[in-house]
Amino acid sequence: MTSPIEPPDAESGHGKADGAGGNHGRKATPRSNKSHQTELFETDIPPWELPAESSIATATIVFSEAPHGPYDYRIPDSIREKLKIGMRVHVPLGRRRKPITGWCTKIDLETKAQRSLRDISEIIDEEPLCDASLVRLVLWMSHYYQAPAGQVFDTLIPSSVRSNAGTREKTYFRPRMESLDDATINGLPKKQQAVVRHLIAAARPLTAVQLMAEATCTQDPIRRLHKKGLLKSETRREMTTANPTRWQVSDGETERSLTLTKDQSHALQRITGAVDSGEGKTLVLHGVTGSGKTEVYIRAIEHLVRFGRGAIVLVPEISLTPQTRGRFERRFQSVAVLHSQMTPAERHFQWQRIRSGEVQVVIGPRSAVFAPLPRLGLIILDEEHDSSFKQDTQPRYHARKVAHARAMSLGIPLVLGSATPSLESWQATQTGHAEMVPLPSRVNDLPMPDVQLVDLRVKDDRSSGAISRPLHAALQETLKDHGQTILLLNRRGFATTIQCPACGDVVACPDCDMPLTHHRDGGKAICHYCDYTIPTPPACPACRFDGIRYGGLGTQRLEAEVKAKFPEARIARMDSDTMRRPGSHQKVLTMFRRGDIDILLGTQMIAKGLDFPNVLLVGVINSDSALHFPDFRAAERTFQLVTQVAGRTGRGDRSGRVIVQTYSPEHPAIQAASRHDYHQFAKDEMVVRRRFSYPPLGSVARIIIRGSVEDVTEAVADSLLTQLDAARKQLGHEVRILGPAPPPISKLRGKYRFHILLQATNPAHLGSTIRKAVEGFTIADKDDVQYVIDIDPMDML
């Protein structure tokens, strides 16, 4: 984990104009002798292109839509003092000089350049939406992830902020004192006199509504005074009524500080030491489940707050935000949350609170890494191993890497917390790029739960349903003891396949060629990749046989089986189907904490970060569901998921137990998870990764090519392969190229897909090879083919 603010290689990665027409701003080109990201847009102009002794102020502008830029524009004298980097501007573009919104990334007040540059039309923002450090982060992300800088800006700044959601313009009036003497005032009509005298006495600007109420007048005297030039007016944009407590989850009470264990105290000292030293350092807080990582986070932030600084705490999913926020709200005066379930006005309101410096702690999923805290002192990623920290749309960033970039550029610590750290983080501790901070024991010396593996290949153990005989017996015992149970099945729906036993036809999505999942609630067959939905067919669509069968197991079917076998139990299901409404996560978890639910079953969202002392049993219904995916991270994900859900039990006075149902009990990932042995798993898995140079011992990039016509898409993929191979040879880089080939999901949302995988031990070589290849690569519009570059992919499907 070296500091990523320095570009991975010497290339600028600006990209080309992508078909822009007309004499818009001059295209910026990088200086060959500059390597720092902030200098990517500096330009050298051939002397024969410069008029003699010409000197103008210029700004470098990038766009979120093609052509992406960067382009240079002249700064008119009227806005020269107002324009700052990180602001949005309107500029003319193309032959028709169409006005377009762009972002200012650089200003040069003394540029010797052509006078033919176009002028910036106007400034949109009163203040920069990104400060200088965030602009540097944008440029680094654009370079590393090979995404247009304008798109990265749009990712950093929520659309609710860019559109001023929840605001309106108000006009304020104040007296023009230089034009108002006693004679002038006394010569006015009485109602106009009353308005002027009231404004002078108020000693502050007032709106027309305020003036009418306080001076008991209509709009007419205000309008006439303004027309005479006796009143000045100014327009301000202000937030409308917002409810800052709608997402508050604490009861307003304070939470007393807990007594730290020896391990917690040592971990806290390591973190606060890094804070005090002003040294950008990455610390991997490896704490077993129940070891008290959150208390360490809180104490470290309390240390920061004493010095007027703030922290960002990232959690992997929205479902964790209420629980995490509740603990922080009880310990800090000002906590803000940012997530996608908020209304645009709420999100904008919170963003403005954060930027104003009012907020001490920001909590949210991956996008909260961009929170504009003015005095940021610490970034924390809780459950840092979680794959949801990776963005699956452009720009395809990973919050862990971006957090590292931001922390290192500011010289502040980054804390990566997990019971099952990613192998990337583990390897960083082995190579000296990060520091391992262990929490090897649970708080109060509680024992880790016993894990029992149930071999589903053994006839005596398995049953006709999803619940094996050992798990059934354990459920009965737990209910008898008035304990609670968590059951994990990482597949939603009722049945994963709908198949005809007569002709063998499987009901599939026409747009994705993937089997539809039967959802008994509502009687629907749904594609979990594109949301294509039809009523579940009562008979085979191909041969009309009416004995259609539902195969596979989802959370709905598991729920039905549990209800049938344990009718007296109070059962709740937690998956993306039942958790659609805002606040639904919090409602179910509150009921579970109160003891109103005996058995909580669901997908992986129940495996992360939940702390309930009365959970005595955890059952993993099918631990093999992700183990045999065509993905080199399959074993790591399986180990993490089983270990994390196992850690939900045994956190109270009574010991817990875990039952893991599997067809692969000998697999190293399953074995290590059953022993809670992270270090053994990491050592075993790194042997496999080393053999194939997989991350973290090498770098991987994936290019997905997609189009409406299969053979045309494949031809474009072949052409891109030729470009990549030529770039690799021209640069002399050791880059392995695989493909193009159809990925496991070969058709998605009506588009045929091919992918090319690139591997290299040097990530800079990987990036420069791709950049060189796509620099001159064009696709005809008629081909209807697009490609996506995914650096450090987390998904190979």
mmCIF file of C-alpha atoms in Angstrom, residues 282-590:
data_model
loop_
_atom_site.group_PDB
_atom_site.id
_atom_site.type_symbol
_atom_site.label_atom_id
_atom_site.label_comp_id
_atom_site.label_asym_id
_atom_site.label_seq_id
_atom_site.Cartn_x
_atom_site.Cartn_y
_atom_site.Cartn_z
ATOM 1 C CA THR A 282 -2.251 2.470 7.557
ATOM 2 C CA LEU A 283 -3.171 0.317 10.547
ATOM 3 C CA VAL A 284 -4.969 -3.010 10.122
ATOM 4 C CA LEU A 285 -7.055 -3.590 13.248
ATOM 5 C CA HIS A 286 -7.415 -7.371 13.167
ATOM 6 C CA GLY A 287 -9.901 -8.136 15.903
ATOM 7 C CA VAL A 288 -11.791 -11.393 16.283
ATOM 8 C CA THR A 289 -15.574 -11.064 16.302
ATOM 9 C CA GLY A 290 -16.662 -9.571 19.620
ATOM 10 C CA SER A 291 -13.241 -8.105 20.444
ATOM 11 C CA GLY A 292 -14.531 -4.523 20.798
ATOM 12 C CA LYS A 293 -13.262 -2.829 17.637
ATOM 13 C CA THR A 294 -16.039 -0.213 17.684
ATOM 14 C CA GLU A 295 -15.072 0.971 21.173
ATOM 15 C CA VAL A 296 -11.500 1.442 19.946
ATOM 16 C CA TYR A 297 -12.794 3.501 16.995
ATOM 17 C CA ILE A 298 -14.852 5.694 19.325
ATOM 18 C CA ARG A 299 -11.984 6.317 21.745
ATOM 19 C CA ALA A 300 -9.640 7.230 18.886
ATOM 20 C CA ILE A 301 -12.164 9.741 17.533
ATOM 21 C CA GLU A 302 -12.728 11.198 21.013
ATOM 22 C CA HIS A 303 -8.988 11.883 21.048
ATOM 23 C CA LEU A 304 -9.297 13.694 17.697
ATOM 24 C CA VAL A 305 -12.303 15.763 18.683
ATOM 25 C CA ARG A 306 -10.399 17.316 21.595
ATOM 26 C CA PHE A 307 -8.215 19.018 18.978
ATOM 27 C CA GLY A 308 -11.107 20.141 16.788
ATOM 28 C CA ARG A 309 -10.693 17.459 14.149
ATOM 29 C CA GLY A 310 -13.170 14.986 12.675
ATOM 30 C CA ALA A 311 -13.360 11.451 11.318
ATOM 31 C CA ILE A 312 -15.020 9.442 8.561
ATOM 32 C CA VAL A 313 -16.300 5.960 9.469
ATOM 33 C CA LEU A 314 -17.178 3.761 6.498
ATOM 34 C CA VAL A 315 -19.437 0.743 6.919
ATOM 35 C CA PRO A 316 -20.047 -1.843 4.198
ATOM 36 C CA GLU A 317 -23.806 -1.563 3.774
ATOM 37 C CA ILE A 318 -26.669 0.779 4.576
ATOM 38 C CA SER A 319 -28.071 -1.914 6.887
ATOM 39 C CA LEU A 320 -25.190 -1.318 9.291
ATOM 40 C CA THR A 321 -25.521 2.457 9.355
ATOM 41 C CA PRO A 322 -28.333 2.802 11.983
ATOM 42 C CA GLN A 323 -26.662 0.440 14.459
ATOM 43 C CA THR A 324 -23.224 1.995 14.044
ATOM 44 C CA ARG A 325 -24.588 5.525 14.124
ATOM 45 C CA GLY A 326 -26.553 4.862 17.310
ATOM 46 C CA ARG A 327 -23.384 4.060 19.238
ATOM 47 C CA PHE A 328 -21.587 7.134 17.922
ATOM 48 C CA GLU A 329 -24.533 9.466 18.600
ATOM 49 C CA ARG A 330 -24.450 8.520 22.269
ATOM 50 C CA ARG A 331 -20.805 9.565 22.503
ATOM 51 C CA PHE A 332 -20.520 12.590 20.188
ATOM 52 C CA GLN A 333 -22.452 15.833 19.908
ATOM 53 C CA SER A 334 -22.613 15.988 16.120
ATOM 54 C CA VAL A 335 -22.837 12.946 13.848
ATOM 55 C CA ALA A 336 -23.860 13.014 10.173
ATOM 56 C CA VAL A 337 -24.896 10.134 7.976
ATOM 57 C CA LEU A 338 -24.683 9.939 4.185
ATOM 58 C CA HIS A 339 -26.385 7.167 2.235
ATOM 59 C CA SER A 340 -28.624 6.544 -0.772
ATOM 60 C CA GLN A 341 -31.879 5.993 1.157
ATOM 61 C CA MET A 342 -31.969 9.660 2.111
ATOM 62 C CA THR A 343 -34.035 12.095 0.073
ATOM 63 C CA PRO A 344 -32.029 14.496 -2.123
ATOM 64 C CA ALA A 345 -32.859 17.371 0.231
ATOM 65 C CA GLU A 346 -31.696 15.387 3.274
ATOM 66 C CA ARG A 347 -28.483 14.364 1.572
ATOM 67 C CA HIS A 348 -27.775 17.961 0.541
ATOM 68 C CA PHE A 349 -28.543 19.204 4.063
ATOM 69 C CA GLN A 350 -26.124 16.730 5.640
ATOM 70 C CA TRP A 351 -23.437 17.485 3.050
ATOM 71 C CA GLN A 352 -23.638 21.207 3.837
ATOM 72 C CA ARG A 353 -23.473 20.474 7.591
ATOM 73 C CA ILE A 354 -20.335 18.432 7.016
ATOM 74 C CA ARG A 355 -18.666 21.069 4.846
ATOM 75 C CA SER A 356 -19.441 23.818 7.369
ATOM 76 C CA GLY A 357 -17.337 22.077 10.025
ATOM 77 C CA GLU A 358 -20.337 21.514 12.289
ATOM 78 C CA VAL A 359 -19.990 17.715 12.162
ATOM 79 C CA GLN A 360 -17.486 15.672 14.173
ATOM 80 C CA VAL A 361 -18.152 12.209 12.723
ATOM 81 C CA VAL A 362 -19.438 11.144 9.298
ATOM 82 C CA ILE A 363 -20.826 7.612 8.914
ATOM 83 C CA GLY A 364 -21.890 5.914 5.716
ATOM 84 C CA PRO A 365 -21.129 3.365 2.999
ATOM 85 C CA ARG A 366 -18.401 3.721 0.378
ATOM 86 C CA SER A 367 -19.450 7.123 -1.035
ATOM 87 C CA ALA A 368 -18.953 8.702 2.402
ATOM 88 C CA VAL A 369 -15.201 8.467 1.760
ATOM 89 C CA PHE A 370 -15.625 11.749 -0.154
ATOM 90 C CA ALA A 371 -17.290 13.623 2.741
ATOM 91 C CA PRO A 372 -15.950 17.226 2.726
ATOM 92 C CA LEU A 373 -14.860 17.408 6.369
ATOM 93 C CA PRO A 374 -12.699 20.556 6.582
ATOM 94 C CA ARG A 375 -10.398 19.214 9.353
ATOM 95 C CA LEU A 376 -10.305 15.514 8.635
ATOM 96 C CA GLY A 377 -8.029 13.672 11.046
ATOM 97 C CA LEU A 378 -8.843 9.968 10.656
ATOM 98 C CA ILE A 379 -10.533 7.560 8.230
ATOM 99 C CA ILE A 380 -11.869 4.204 9.433
ATOM 100 C CA LEU A 381 -13.135 1.325 7.291
ATOM 101 C CA ASP A 382 -15.115 -1.101 9.418
ATOM 102 C CA GLU A 383 -15.405 -4.622 7.941
ATOM 103 C CA GLU A 384 -12.842 -3.450 5.392
ATOM 104 C CA HIS A 385 -12.840 -6.837 3.647
ATOM 105 C CA ASP A 386 -16.393 -6.400 2.372
ATOM 106 C CA SER A 387 -16.855 -6.439 -1.405
ATOM 107 C CA SER A 388 -19.549 -3.729 -1.278
ATOM 108 C CA PHE A 389 -16.760 -1.163 -0.848
ATOM 109 C CA LYS A 390 -16.120 -1.625 -4.579
ATOM 110 C CA GLN A 391 -18.211 0.519 -6.936
ATOM 111 C CA ASP A 392 -19.688 -1.471 -9.841
ATOM 112 C CA THR A 393 -20.331 1.507 -12.136
ATOM 113 C CA GLN A 394 -17.980 4.081 -13.641
ATOM 114 C CA PRO A 395 -15.710 5.134 -12.022
ATOM 115 C CA ARG A 396 -15.142 1.650 -10.588
ATOM 116 C CA TYR A 397 -13.258 2.693 -7.481
ATOM 117 C CA HIS A 398 -12.625 0.766 -4.281
ATOM 118 C CA ALA A 399 -13.297 2.796 -1.139
ATOM 119 C CA ARG A 400 -10.349 1.180 0.642
ATOM 120 C CA LYS A 401 -7.879 2.333 -2.001
ATOM 121 C CA VAL A 402 -9.457 5.779 -2.284
ATOM 122 C CA ALA A 403 -9.454 6.158 1.508
ATOM 123 C CA HIS A 404 -5.778 5.235 1.496
ATOM 124 C CA ALA A 405 -5.073 7.825 -1.188
ATOM 125 C CA ARG A 406 -6.936 10.535 0.693
ATOM 126 C CA ALA A 407 -5.390 9.676 4.057
ATOM 127 C CA MET A 408 -1.834 9.541 2.754
ATOM 128 C CA SER A 409 -2.175 12.849 0.900
ATOM 129 C CA LEU A 410 -3.411 14.539 4.097
ATOM 130 C CA GLY A 411 -0.881 12.809 6.346
ATOM 131 C CA ILE A 412 -3.530 11.197 8.553
ATOM 132 C CA PRO A 413 -4.006 7.589 9.694
ATOM 133 C CA LEU A 414 -6.216 5.054 7.951
ATOM 134 C CA VAL A 415 -7.626 2.268 10.130
ATOM 135 C CA LEU A 416 -8.822 -0.920 8.418
ATOM 136 C CA GLY A 417 -10.858 -3.000 10.848
ATOM 137 C CA SER A 418 -12.006 -6.589 10.370
ATOM 138 C CA ALA A 419 -12.090 -10.038 11.912
ATOM 139 C CA THR A 420 -11.208 -11.324 8.442
ATOM 140 C CA PRO A 421 -8.977 -8.721 6.747
ATOM 141 C CA SER A 422 -8.728 -8.804 2.976
ATOM 142 C CA LEU A 423 -5.619 -10.536 1.718
ATOM 143 C CA GLU A 424 -4.593 -7.205 0.186
ATOM 144 C CA SER A 425 -4.500 -5.668 3.666
ATOM 145 C CA TRP A 426 -2.839 -8.725 5.188
ATOM 146 C CA GLN A 427 -0.102 -8.663 2.539
ATOM 147 C CA ALA A 428 0.457 -4.942 3.181
ATOM 148 C CA THR A 429 1.284 -5.781 6.805
ATOM 149 C CA GLN A 430 3.733 -8.453 5.669
ATOM 150 C CA THR A 431 5.609 -6.065 3.371
ATOM 151 C CA GLY A 432 5.752 -3.119 5.784
ATOM 152 C CA HIS A 433 3.210 -0.941 3.967
ATOM 153 C CA ALA A 434 0.752 -1.283 6.845
ATOM 154 C CA GLU A 435 0.944 -2.071 10.541
ATOM 155 C CA MET A 436 -0.956 -5.004 12.065
ATOM 156 C CA VAL A 437 -2.777 -4.153 15.300
ATOM 157 C CA PRO A 438 -4.200 -7.342 16.851
ATOM 158 C CA LEU A 439 -7.228 -7.820 19.079
ATOM 159 C CA PRO A 440 -6.914 -11.587 19.567
ATOM 160 C CA SER A 441 -9.519 -12.072 22.320
ATOM 161 C CA ARG A 442 -13.159 -11.273 22.897
ATOM 162 C CA VAL A 443 -14.178 -8.684 25.479
ATOM 163 C CA ASN A 444 -14.585 -10.176 28.976
ATOM 164 C CA ASP A 445 -12.565 -13.175 27.784
ATOM 165 C CA LEU A 446 -15.679 -14.768 26.288
ATOM 166 C CA PRO A 447 -14.803 -17.951 24.391
ATOM 167 C CA MET A 448 -15.155 -18.223 20.640
ATOM 168 C CA PRO A 449 -18.166 -20.390 19.732
ATOM 169 C CA ASP A 450 -17.761 -24.057 18.896
ATOM 170 C CA VAL A 451 -18.222 -24.786 15.187
ATOM 171 C CA GLN A 452 -19.699 -28.094 14.022
ATOM 172 C CA LEU A 453 -19.368 -29.099 10.369
ATOM 173 C CA VAL A 454 -22.284 -31.128 8.997
ATOM 174 C CA ASP A 455 -21.269 -33.176 5.956
ATOM 175 C CA LEU A 456 -24.315 -33.130 3.685
ATOM 176 C CA ARG A 457 -22.900 -36.088 1.769
ATOM 177 C CA VAL A 458 -23.627 -38.286 4.793
ATOM 178 C CA LYS A 459 -27.139 -39.684 4.538
ATOM 179 C CA ASP A 460 -27.713 -39.886 8.291
ATOM 180 C CA ASP A 461 -27.119 -36.141 8.720
ATOM 181 C CA ARG A 462 -29.026 -34.619 5.834
ATOM 182 C CA SER A 463 -32.802 -34.406 5.573
ATOM 183 C CA SER A 464 -35.301 -33.947 2.784
ATOM 184 C CA GLY A 465 -35.295 -30.194 3.328
ATOM 185 C CA ALA A 466 -32.778 -27.428 3.914
ATOM 186 C CA ILE A 467 -32.314 -28.109 7.624
ATOM 187 C CA SER A 468 -30.122 -31.087 8.498
ATOM 188 C CA ARG A 469 -30.883 -33.329 11.456
ATOM 189 C CA PRO A 470 -28.126 -31.833 13.666
ATOM 190 C CA LEU A 471 -29.314 -28.291 12.908
ATOM 191 C CA HIS A 472 -32.946 -29.256 13.559
ATOM 192 C CA ALA A 473 -32.011 -30.656 16.972
ATOM 193 C CA ALA A 474 -29.973 -27.549 17.804
ATOM 194 C CA LEU A 475 -32.884 -25.287 16.839
ATOM 195 C CA GLN A 476 -35.221 -27.210 19.130
ATOM 196 C CA GLU A 477 -32.763 -26.958 22.007
ATOM 197 C CA THR A 478 -32.200 -23.229 21.470
ATOM 198 C CA LEU A 479 -35.930 -22.485 21.426
ATOM 199 C CA LYS A 480 -36.356 -24.533 24.598
ATOM 200 C CA ASP A 481 -33.602 -22.490 26.279
ATOM 201 C CA HIS A 482 -35.271 -19.211 25.165
ATOM 202 C CA GLY A 483 -32.262 -18.333 23.034
ATOM 203 C CA GLN A 484 -32.215 -16.748 19.581
ATOM 204 C CA THR A 485 -30.993 -18.180 16.282
ATOM 205 C CA ILE A 486 -29.531 -16.709 13.098
ATOM 206 C CA LEU A 487 -29.785 -18.759 9.887
ATOM 207 C CA LEU A 488 -27.700 -17.697 6.881
ATOM 208 C CA LEU A 489 -28.593 -18.537 3.284
ATOM 209 C CA ASN A 490 -27.019 -16.235 0.741
ATOM 210 C CA ARG A 491 -29.698 -16.620 -1.943
ATOM 211 C CA ARG A 492 -32.979 -14.766 -1.971
ATOM 212 C CA GLY A 493 -36.243 -15.904 -3.501
ATOM 213 C CA PHE A 494 -38.040 -19.248 -3.151
ATOM 214 C CA ALA A 495 -36.429 -21.429 -5.818
ATOM 215 C CA THR A 496 -33.375 -20.627 -7.933
ATOM 216 C CA THR A 497 -34.568 -22.562 -11.018
ATOM 217 C CA ILE A 498 -37.912 -23.197 -12.701
ATOM 218 C CA GLN A 499 -37.559 -26.344 -14.836
ATOM 219 C CA CYS A 500 -39.827 -28.647 -16.805
ATOM 220 C CA PRO A 501 -39.226 -32.344 -15.976
ATOM 221 C CA ALA A 502 -40.752 -33.392 -19.307
ATOM 222 C CA CYS A 503 -38.633 -31.461 -21.814
ATOM 223 C CA GLY A 504 -35.896 -30.148 -19.502
ATOM 224 C CA ASP A 505 -36.472 -26.505 -20.437
ATOM 225 C CA VAL A 506 -35.383 -23.941 -17.828
ATOM 226 C CA VAL A 507 -37.320 -20.680 -17.666
ATOM 227 C CA ALA A 508 -34.677 -18.031 -18.338
ATOM 228 C CA CYS A 509 -34.378 -14.282 -18.721
ATOM 229 C CA PRO A 510 -34.533 -13.330 -22.422
ATOM 230 C CA ASP A 511 -32.160 -10.423 -21.820
ATOM 231 C CA CYS A 512 -29.556 -12.243 -19.713
ATOM 232 C CA ASP A 513 -29.820 -15.955 -20.559
ATOM 233 C CA MET A 514 -29.824 -16.617 -16.811
ATOM 234 C CA PRO A 515 -32.417 -18.741 -14.965
ATOM 235 C CA LEU A 516 -35.288 -16.815 -13.434
ATOM 236 C CA THR A 517 -35.769 -17.155 -9.679
ATOM 237 C CA HIS A 518 -39.222 -18.075 -8.411
ATOM 238 C CA HIS A 519 -40.505 -15.676 -5.754
ATOM 239 C CA ARG A 520 -43.537 -17.179 -4.068
ATOM 240 C CA ASP A 521 -44.468 -13.813 -2.566
ATOM 241 C CA GLY A 522 -46.464 -12.336 -5.424
ATOM 242 C CA GLY A 523 -46.048 -15.401 -7.651
ATOM 243 C CA LYS A 524 -43.295 -13.846 -9.763
ATOM 244 C CA ALA A 525 -40.287 -15.133 -11.668
ATOM 245 C CA ILE A 526 -37.509 -12.554 -11.445
ATOM 246 C CA CYS A 527 -34.078 -12.141 -13.008
ATOM 247 C CA HIS A 528 -31.701 -11.145 -10.221
ATOM 248 C CA TYR A 529 -29.360 -9.489 -12.727
ATOM 249 C CA CYS A 530 -31.673 -7.109 -14.618
ATOM 250 C CA ASP A 531 -34.965 -7.314 -12.652
ATOM 251 C CA TYR A 532 -36.884 -8.712 -15.643
ATOM 252 C CA THR A 533 -40.136 -10.001 -14.112
ATOM 253 C CA ILE A 534 -42.998 -12.223 -15.290
ATOM 254 C CA PRO A 535 -45.744 -14.126 -13.460
ATOM 255 C CA THR A 536 -44.381 -17.553 -12.551
ATOM 256 C CA PRO A 537 -45.646 -19.832 -15.365
ATOM 257 C CA PRO A 538 -48.079 -22.544 -14.184
ATOM 258 C CA ALA A 539 -46.969 -24.783 -17.052
ATOM 259 C CA CYS A 540 -43.837 -25.183 -19.168
ATOM 260 C CA PRO A 541 -43.656 -22.319 -21.703
ATOM 261 C CA ALA A 542 -41.932 -24.665 -24.183
ATOM 262 C CA CYS A 543 -44.072 -27.849 -24.124
ATOM 263 C CA ARG A 544 -47.038 -26.814 -21.928
ATOM 264 C CA PHE A 545 -46.444 -29.642 -19.437
ATOM 265 C CA ASP A 546 -48.204 -28.625 -16.213
ATOM 266 C CA GLY A 547 -45.929 -30.410 -13.741
ATOM 267 C CA ILE A 548 -43.261 -27.702 -13.612
ATOM 268 C CA ARG A 549 -40.704 -28.035 -10.794
ATOM 269 C CA TYR A 550 -38.960 -25.525 -8.609
ATOM 270 C CA GLY A 551 -35.330 -26.372 -7.889
ATOM 271 C CA GLY A 552 -32.736 -24.860 -5.628
ATOM 272 C CA LEU A 553 -33.127 -23.056 -2.355
ATOM 273 C CA GLY A 554 -33.740 -19.419 -1.494
ATOM 274 C CA THR A 555 -34.569 -17.524 1.675
ATOM 275 C CA GLN A 556 -38.328 -17.663 1.015
ATOM 276 C CA ARG A 557 -38.270 -21.464 0.813
ATOM 277 C CA LEU A 558 -36.113 -21.656 3.937
ATOM 278 C CA GLU A 559 -38.572 -19.398 5.755
ATOM 279 C CA ALA A 560 -41.482 -21.644 4.751
ATOM 280 C CA GLU A 561 -39.645 -24.750 5.968
ATOM 281 C CA VAL A 562 -38.698 -23.194 9.309
ATOM 282 C CA LYS A 563 -42.273 -22.025 9.885
ATOM 283 C CA ALA A 564 -43.595 -25.506 9.091
ATOM 284 C CA LYS A 565 -41.133 -27.266 11.410
ATOM 285 C CA PHE A 566 -41.264 -24.713 14.238
ATOM 286 C CA PRO A 567 -44.788 -23.246 14.166
ATOM 287 C CA GLU A 568 -44.437 -21.838 17.678
ATOM 288 C CA ALA A 569 -41.335 -19.786 16.807
ATOM 289 C CA ARG A 570 -41.418 -16.090 15.918
ATOM 290 C CA ILE A 571 -39.570 -15.804 12.614
ATOM 291 C CA ALA A 572 -38.340 -12.882 10.496
ATOM 292 C CA ARG A 573 -36.610 -12.822 7.120
ATOM 293 C CA MET A 574 -33.986 -10.230 6.229
ATOM 294 C CA ASP A 575 -32.992 -9.895 2.578
ATOM 295 C CA SER A 576 -33.219 -7.247 -0.114
ATOM 296 C CA ASP A 577 -36.840 -8.246 -0.846
ATOM 297 C CA THR A 578 -38.055 -7.580 2.703
ATOM 298 C CA MET A 579 -35.780 -4.608 3.421
ATOM 299 C CA ARG A 580 -36.849 -2.259 0.630
ATOM 300 C CA ARG A 581 -38.518 0.420 2.744
ATOM 301 C CA PRO A 582 -36.390 3.017 4.545
ATOM 302 C CA GLY A 583 -36.032 2.086 8.191
ATOM 303 C CA SER A 584 -36.969 -1.567 7.675
ATOM 304 C CA HIS A 585 -33.503 -2.783 8.708
ATOM 305 C CA GLN A 586 -33.656 -0.835 11.925
ATOM 306 C CA LYS A 587 -37.174 -2.049 12.712
ATOM 307 C CA VAL A 588 -36.311 -5.753 12.383
ATOM 308 C CA LEU A 589 -33.041 -5.429 14.286
ATOM 309 C CA THR A 590 -34.781 -3.540 17.098
#
